[in-house]
Amino acid sequence: MSSRSKVTDQGSSTTGHGIVRRRGAVLALVIAVVFVVFVLVGAKILVDRSVYTPVAMGPVSAPAGDSGTCTDIIGDLPDRLGDYRDVGVTDPAPEGTAGYRDSGGTELALRCGVNAPGQYTRLSSVEEAGGEQWLRVTDATPGSGLTTWYSVGHSPVVAVTTEGRLDTADLAGVGEVTSRHGDDGDAPAPGPAPLADLPARGGDSCNAVEDALPDTLGEYRRVDPGTLDPEAAAAVEGSAVWVAEGREPVVLRCGVGLPDSYEAGAQLTQVDDVPWFEDTALAEGSTAGVWYSMGYADTVAVSLPLDAGNSVLTAVSAAIDENLERTAER
């Protein structure tokens, strides 16, 4: 009896030590997991603090930025716009502004009360999001990846700028706010189509030039006037138009006069067989210059965005040289 009892006692003692060791191992594992969780949470907090910092924004022309409507719009904005999180604006923050960032630190700047851009014309294509009409404008500056969306269906105008990815659907939250607080009766009116103020004689030779031009010019596609609303169609009567999303249009008008800025001896740019004069005066907010062909019986004017590329003038020059009569001065 004593012998069996001794064995039993030893077995109980061994089992007890095993349970203690297992409990210790489980406890150590739990502590390790908790430690890892704390480390990960701490790391995320540190990353968030370094990534989701307020956006620095300088002053720009925003005549209605300090209006009560802009105050209401800024105060009612959603915490997120797609992948972007509200992070605020560094002090001193301009009136009517909000700042967002995505997980990579890319900035998104929102400004209320700005002027409608010069790119907003009868030819502009707008998109709807959140009950608001949005005009997308791509920065034509070489090396820039900035895109700005302007609300043009209500007043005041809101501009949303980022160099990151932003879909129209991501603007729905802002659109709901601008359409709720804004005034659609005072929405900005689109400006005239480029070159619409230039009288054009036209004629068979000019028609031949237009017919010789391609349906596409780089990223630009030619517009069929029959697909436009009556006001837009009237605005481009006598012109050929090519458009690209987010960019100002390419507009050609044949049989025009030379601009007041042209003087004898002015610097010309030769493109194949056609010399061109560039009128460098730009409309407010526009990045398109106007080029005038020289040395032919009819003068062709081309409104050419900064980022349209040389292929446009090359194609137009070929059509001019094939269809217009050269002048003696050439």
C-alpha positions as CSV (number, residue, x, y, z in Angstrom):
1,M,0.0,0.0,0.0
2,S,2.7,2.4,0.9
3,S,4.6,1.6,-2.2
4,R,1.5,2.2,-4.5
5,S,0.8,5.3,-2.5
6,K,4.3,6.6,-3.1
7,V,4.0,6.1,-6.8
8,T,0.6,7.8,-6.9
9,D,2.1,10.8,-5.0
10,Q,5.0,11.0,-7.4
11,G,2.6,11.0,-10.4
12,S,0.5,13.7,-8.9
13,S,3.5,15.8,-8.3
14,T,4.8,15.3,-11.8
15,T,1.4,16.2,-13.3
16,G,1.2,19.4,-11.2
17,H,4.6,20.6,-12.4
18,G,3.5,19.9,-16.0
19,I,0.4,22.0,-15.6
20,V,2.3,24.8,-14.0
21,R,4.8,24.7,-16.9
22,R,2.0,24.7,-19.5
23,R,0.3,27.6,-17.8
24,G,3.6,29.5,-17.7
25,A,4.1,28.8,-21.4
26,V,0.6,30.0,-22.3
27,L,1.0,33.1,-20.1
28,A,4.3,33.8,-21.8
29,L,2.7,33.4,-25.2
30,V,-0.2,35.7,-24.2
31,I,2.3,38.3,-22.9
32,A,4.3,38.1,-26.2
33,V,1.2,38.5,-28.3
34,V,0.0,41.4,-26.2
35,F,3.5,42.9,-26.5
36,V,3.4,42.5,-30.3
37,V,0.0,44.1,-30.4
38,F,1.2,47.1,-28.4
39,V,4.2,47.4,-30.6
40,L,2.1,47.3,-33.8
41,V,-0.4,49.8,-32.3
42,G,2.4,52.1,-31.2
43,A,4.1,51.9,-34.6
44,K,0.8,52.7,-36.3
45,I,0.3,55.7,-34.0
46,L,3.8,56.9,-34.8
47,V,3.3,56.4,-38.5
48,D,-0.1,58.1,-38.5
49,R,1.4,61.0,-36.6
50,S,4.1,61.4,-39.2
51,V,1.9,60.8,-42.2
52,Y,-1.4,62.4,-41.3
53,T,0.0,65.9,-40.6
54,P,-1.9,69.1,-41.3
55,V,-1.6,70.5,-44.9
56,A,0.2,73.7,-45.4
57,M,-1.7,76.1,-47.7
58,G,-0.7,79.5,-48.9
59,P,-3.1,82.3,-49.7
60,V,-4.8,82.4,-53.1
61,S,-7.5,84.5,-54.7
62,A,-10.7,83.4,-53.0
63,P,-13.1,86.4,-52.9
64,A,-15.8,84.4,-51.0
65,G,-13.5,82.4,-48.8
66,D,-14.6,84.2,-45.7
67,S,-18.3,84.2,-46.5
68,G,-20.8,82.6,-44.2
69,T,-21.6,80.0,-46.8
70,C,-18.0,78.9,-47.1
71,T,-17.9,78.7,-43.3
72,D,-20.9,76.4,-43.4
73,I,-19.4,74.3,-46.2
74,I,-16.1,73.8,-44.5
75,G,-17.7,72.9,-41.2
76,D,-20.0,70.3,-42.8
77,L,-17.3,68.5,-44.9
78,P,-17.0,64.7,-44.4
79,D,-14.1,63.2,-42.4
80,R,-13.0,61.2,-45.5
81,L,-12.9,61.8,-49.2
82,G,-12.2,58.4,-50.8
83,D,-8.8,57.4,-49.5
84,Y,-8.2,60.8,-48.0
85,R,-8.6,61.6,-44.3
86,D,-9.3,65.1,-42.8
87,V,-6.1,66.3,-41.2
88,G,-6.7,70.1,-41.0
89,V,-4.6,73.0,-42.2
90,T,-1.5,74.4,-40.6
91,D,-1.8,77.8,-38.9
92,P,-2.3,80.4,-40.1
93,A,-5.0,78.7,-42.2
94,P,-6.5,80.7,-45.0
95,E,-10.2,81.3,-44.8
96,G,-12.4,78.7,-46.4
97,T,-9.8,75.9,-46.5
98,A,-9.6,72.2,-45.5
99,G,-6.8,69.7,-45.8
100,Y,-6.7,65.9,-46.3
101,R,-4.1,63.2,-46.7
102,D,-4.1,59.6,-47.8
103,S,-2.1,56.8,-46.2
104,G,0.9,57.6,-48.3
105,G,0.9,61.2,-47.2
106,T,-0.4,62.6,-50.4
107,E,-2.1,66.0,-49.9
108,L,-5.5,67.0,-50.9
109,A,-6.3,70.7,-50.6
110,L,-9.9,72.1,-50.6
111,R,-10.6,75.8,-51.0
112,C,-14.0,77.4,-50.9
113,G,-14.9,80.7,-52.5
114,V,-12.4,80.7,-55.4
115,N,-13.1,82.1,-58.9
116,A,-14.3,79.7,-61.6
117,P,-11.3,78.9,-63.8
118,G,-10.8,80.4,-67.3
119,Q,-10.9,76.9,-68.6
120,Y,-14.7,76.7,-67.9
121,T,-16.3,77.5,-71.3
122,R,-19.2,76.5,-73.5
123,L,-17.0,73.6,-74.6
124,S,-16.3,72.2,-71.1
125,S,-17.4,68.8,-70.2
126,V,-18.6,68.5,-66.6
127,E,-19.4,65.5,-64.4
128,E,-22.0,65.0,-61.6
129,A,-21.1,63.9,-58.1
130,G,-23.2,64.4,-55.0
131,G,-25.7,66.7,-56.7
132,E,-22.9,69.0,-57.9
133,Q,-21.4,69.6,-61.3
134,W,-17.6,69.2,-61.4
135,L,-15.1,70.5,-63.9
136,R,-11.7,68.7,-64.0
137,V,-8.6,70.8,-64.9
138,T,-5.2,69.1,-65.3
139,D,-2.2,71.4,-64.5
140,A,-0.4,71.9,-67.8
141,T,2.9,72.9,-66.2
142,P,5.6,70.4,-67.3
143,G,6.4,67.9,-64.5
144,S,3.2,68.7,-62.6
145,G,0.8,66.0,-61.6
146,L,-1.8,68.2,-60.0
147,T,-5.4,68.0,-60.9
148,T,-8.1,70.3,-59.6
149,W,-11.8,69.7,-59.6
150,Y,-14.0,72.8,-59.5
151,S,-17.7,72.8,-58.4
152,V,-19.5,74.9,-61.0
153,G,-23.2,74.1,-60.3
154,H,-23.5,76.3,-57.3
155,S,-22.0,79.4,-55.7
156,P,-19.5,79.7,-54.1
157,V,-17.1,77.7,-56.2
158,V,-15.1,74.9,-54.4
159,A,-11.7,73.7,-55.7
160,V,-10.3,70.3,-54.7
161,T,-6.7,69.8,-55.7
162,T,-4.4,66.8,-55.4
163,E,-1.6,65.0,-57.3
164,G,-2.9,61.7,-56.1
165,R,-5.8,59.5,-57.3
166,L,-9.2,61.0,-56.9
167,D,-12.3,59.7,-58.7
168,T,-15.4,61.6,-59.4
169,A,-17.3,59.3,-57.0
170,D,-14.8,60.4,-54.2
171,L,-16.2,64.0,-54.6
172,A,-19.8,62.9,-53.7
173,G,-19.4,63.9,-50.1
174,V,-18.2,67.4,-51.0
175,G,-20.8,67.7,-53.7
176,E,-23.6,67.0,-51.2
177,V,-22.3,69.7,-49.0
178,T,-21.9,72.3,-51.7
179,S,-25.3,71.6,-53.2
180,R,-26.9,71.8,-49.8
181,H,-25.4,75.1,-48.7
182,G,-24.6,76.7,-52.1
183,D,-26.8,78.8,-54.5
184,D,-27.5,77.2,-57.8
185,G,-29.1,80.4,-59.1
186,D,-25.8,82.2,-58.8
187,A,-23.6,79.4,-60.3
188,P,-20.8,80.6,-62.5
189,A,-21.6,81.0,-66.1
190,P,-19.3,79.3,-68.6
191,G,-17.1,81.6,-70.6
192,P,-17.1,81.9,-74.4
193,A,-15.5,79.3,-76.5
194,P,-11.8,80.0,-77.5
195,L,-11.5,82.2,-80.6
196,A,-15.3,82.8,-80.8
197,D,-14.6,86.5,-80.8
198,L,-12.4,86.3,-83.9
199,P,-14.3,87.2,-87.1
200,A,-13.6,84.5,-89.7
201,R,-14.1,84.8,-93.5
202,G,-14.0,81.1,-94.2
203,G,-14.5,80.0,-97.7
204,D,-13.7,76.9,-99.9
205,S,-10.0,77.0,-99.1
206,C,-10.7,77.1,-95.3
207,N,-13.2,74.3,-95.6
208,A,-10.6,72.3,-97.4
209,V,-8.1,72.9,-94.5
210,E,-10.7,71.7,-92.0
211,D,-11.6,68.7,-94.1
212,A,-7.9,67.7,-94.3
213,L,-7.5,67.7,-90.5
214,P,-7.6,64.3,-88.6
215,D,-10.2,63.2,-86.2
216,T,-7.6,62.8,-83.5
217,L,-4.6,65.1,-82.6
218,G,-2.6,63.2,-80.0
219,E,-4.9,62.7,-77.0
220,Y,-7.5,65.1,-78.5
221,R,-10.6,63.9,-80.4
222,R,-12.5,66.0,-82.8
223,V,-16.0,67.2,-81.8
224,D,-19.0,66.8,-84.0
225,P,-21.0,70.0,-83.6
226,G,-24.2,68.0,-84.0
227,T,-23.5,66.3,-80.7
228,L,-23.3,69.6,-78.8
229,D,-26.2,71.5,-77.2
230,P,-27.5,74.5,-79.2
231,E,-25.6,77.1,-77.3
232,A,-22.3,75.3,-77.5
233,A,-22.8,74.5,-81.2
234,A,-23.5,78.2,-81.9
235,A,-20.4,79.1,-79.9
236,V,-18.1,77.0,-82.2
237,E,-19.8,77.8,-85.5
238,G,-17.0,78.4,-88.0
239,S,-14.4,76.6,-85.9
240,A,-13.0,73.1,-85.7
241,V,-12.7,71.7,-82.2
242,W,-10.8,68.9,-80.5
243,V,-11.2,68.0,-76.8
244,A,-9.4,65.8,-74.2
245,E,-10.6,65.1,-70.7
246,G,-9.3,67.4,-68.1
247,R,-7.7,69.7,-70.7
248,E,-8.6,72.9,-72.5
249,P,-9.8,72.3,-76.1
250,V,-7.8,72.8,-79.3
251,V,-9.8,75.2,-81.5
252,L,-9.0,76.2,-85.1
253,R,-10.5,79.1,-86.9
254,C,-9.6,79.9,-90.6
255,G,-9.8,83.2,-92.4
256,V,-9.1,85.4,-89.4
257,G,-7.1,88.7,-89.1
258,L,-3.8,89.0,-87.4
259,P,-3.8,90.1,-83.7
260,D,-2.9,93.6,-82.6
261,S,0.2,92.2,-80.9
262,Y,1.7,91.3,-84.2
263,E,4.3,93.7,-85.7
264,A,6.6,93.4,-88.7
265,G,9.8,91.6,-87.7
266,A,8.1,89.7,-84.9
267,Q,9.7,86.4,-84.0
268,L,8.1,83.5,-85.9
269,T,8.3,79.7,-85.3
270,Q,8.7,77.5,-88.4
271,V,6.7,74.3,-88.4
272,D,7.5,72.3,-91.5
273,D,6.7,74.8,-94.3
274,V,4.5,77.1,-92.2
275,P,5.8,80.1,-90.1
276,W,3.7,80.8,-87.0
277,F,3.3,83.8,-84.7
278,E,2.4,83.1,-81.1
279,D,0.3,85.6,-79.3
280,T,1.5,85.0,-75.7
281,A,-1.3,86.9,-74.0
282,L,-3.3,84.4,-72.0
283,A,-6.9,84.7,-70.7
284,E,-7.1,84.6,-66.8
285,G,-6.8,81.0,-65.6
286,S,-6.1,79.7,-69.1
287,T,-2.9,77.9,-70.3
288,A,-3.7,78.1,-74.0
289,G,-1.9,80.4,-76.3
290,V,-3.1,81.4,-79.8
291,W,-0.9,80.7,-82.8
292,Y,-1.4,82.4,-86.2
293,S,-0.2,81.0,-89.5
294,M,1.8,83.4,-91.7
295,G,2.6,83.6,-95.4
296,Y,-0.7,82.3,-96.8
297,A,-3.7,84.0,-98.4
298,D,-5.9,82.9,-95.4
299,T,-4.7,83.2,-91.8
300,V,-5.4,80.3,-89.5
301,A,-5.6,80.8,-85.8
302,V,-5.2,77.8,-83.4
303,S,-5.9,78.0,-79.7
304,L,-3.4,75.6,-78.4
305,P,-3.1,74.4,-74.7
306,L,0.4,74.4,-73.3
307,D,0.4,70.6,-73.0
308,A,-1.1,69.8,-76.4
309,G,2.2,69.0,-77.9
310,N,3.9,69.8,-81.2
311,S,1.9,67.2,-83.2
312,V,-1.1,69.6,-83.4
313,L,0.8,72.3,-85.2
314,T,2.5,69.8,-87.4
315,A,-0.8,68.3,-88.6
316,V,-2.4,71.8,-89.1
317,S,0.7,73.0,-90.9
318,A,0.4,70.1,-93.4
319,A,-3.3,70.9,-94.0
320,I,-2.5,74.6,-94.6
321,D,0.4,74.0,-97.0
322,E,-1.7,71.6,-99.0
323,N,-4.9,73.7,-99.3
324,L,-4.1,77.4,-98.9
325,E,-2.4,79.7,-101.5
326,R,1.0,81.0,-100.5
327,T,1.4,84.8,-100.6
328,A,4.2,86.6,-102.5
329,E,5.8,87.8,-99.2
330,R,6.5,84.2,-98.1
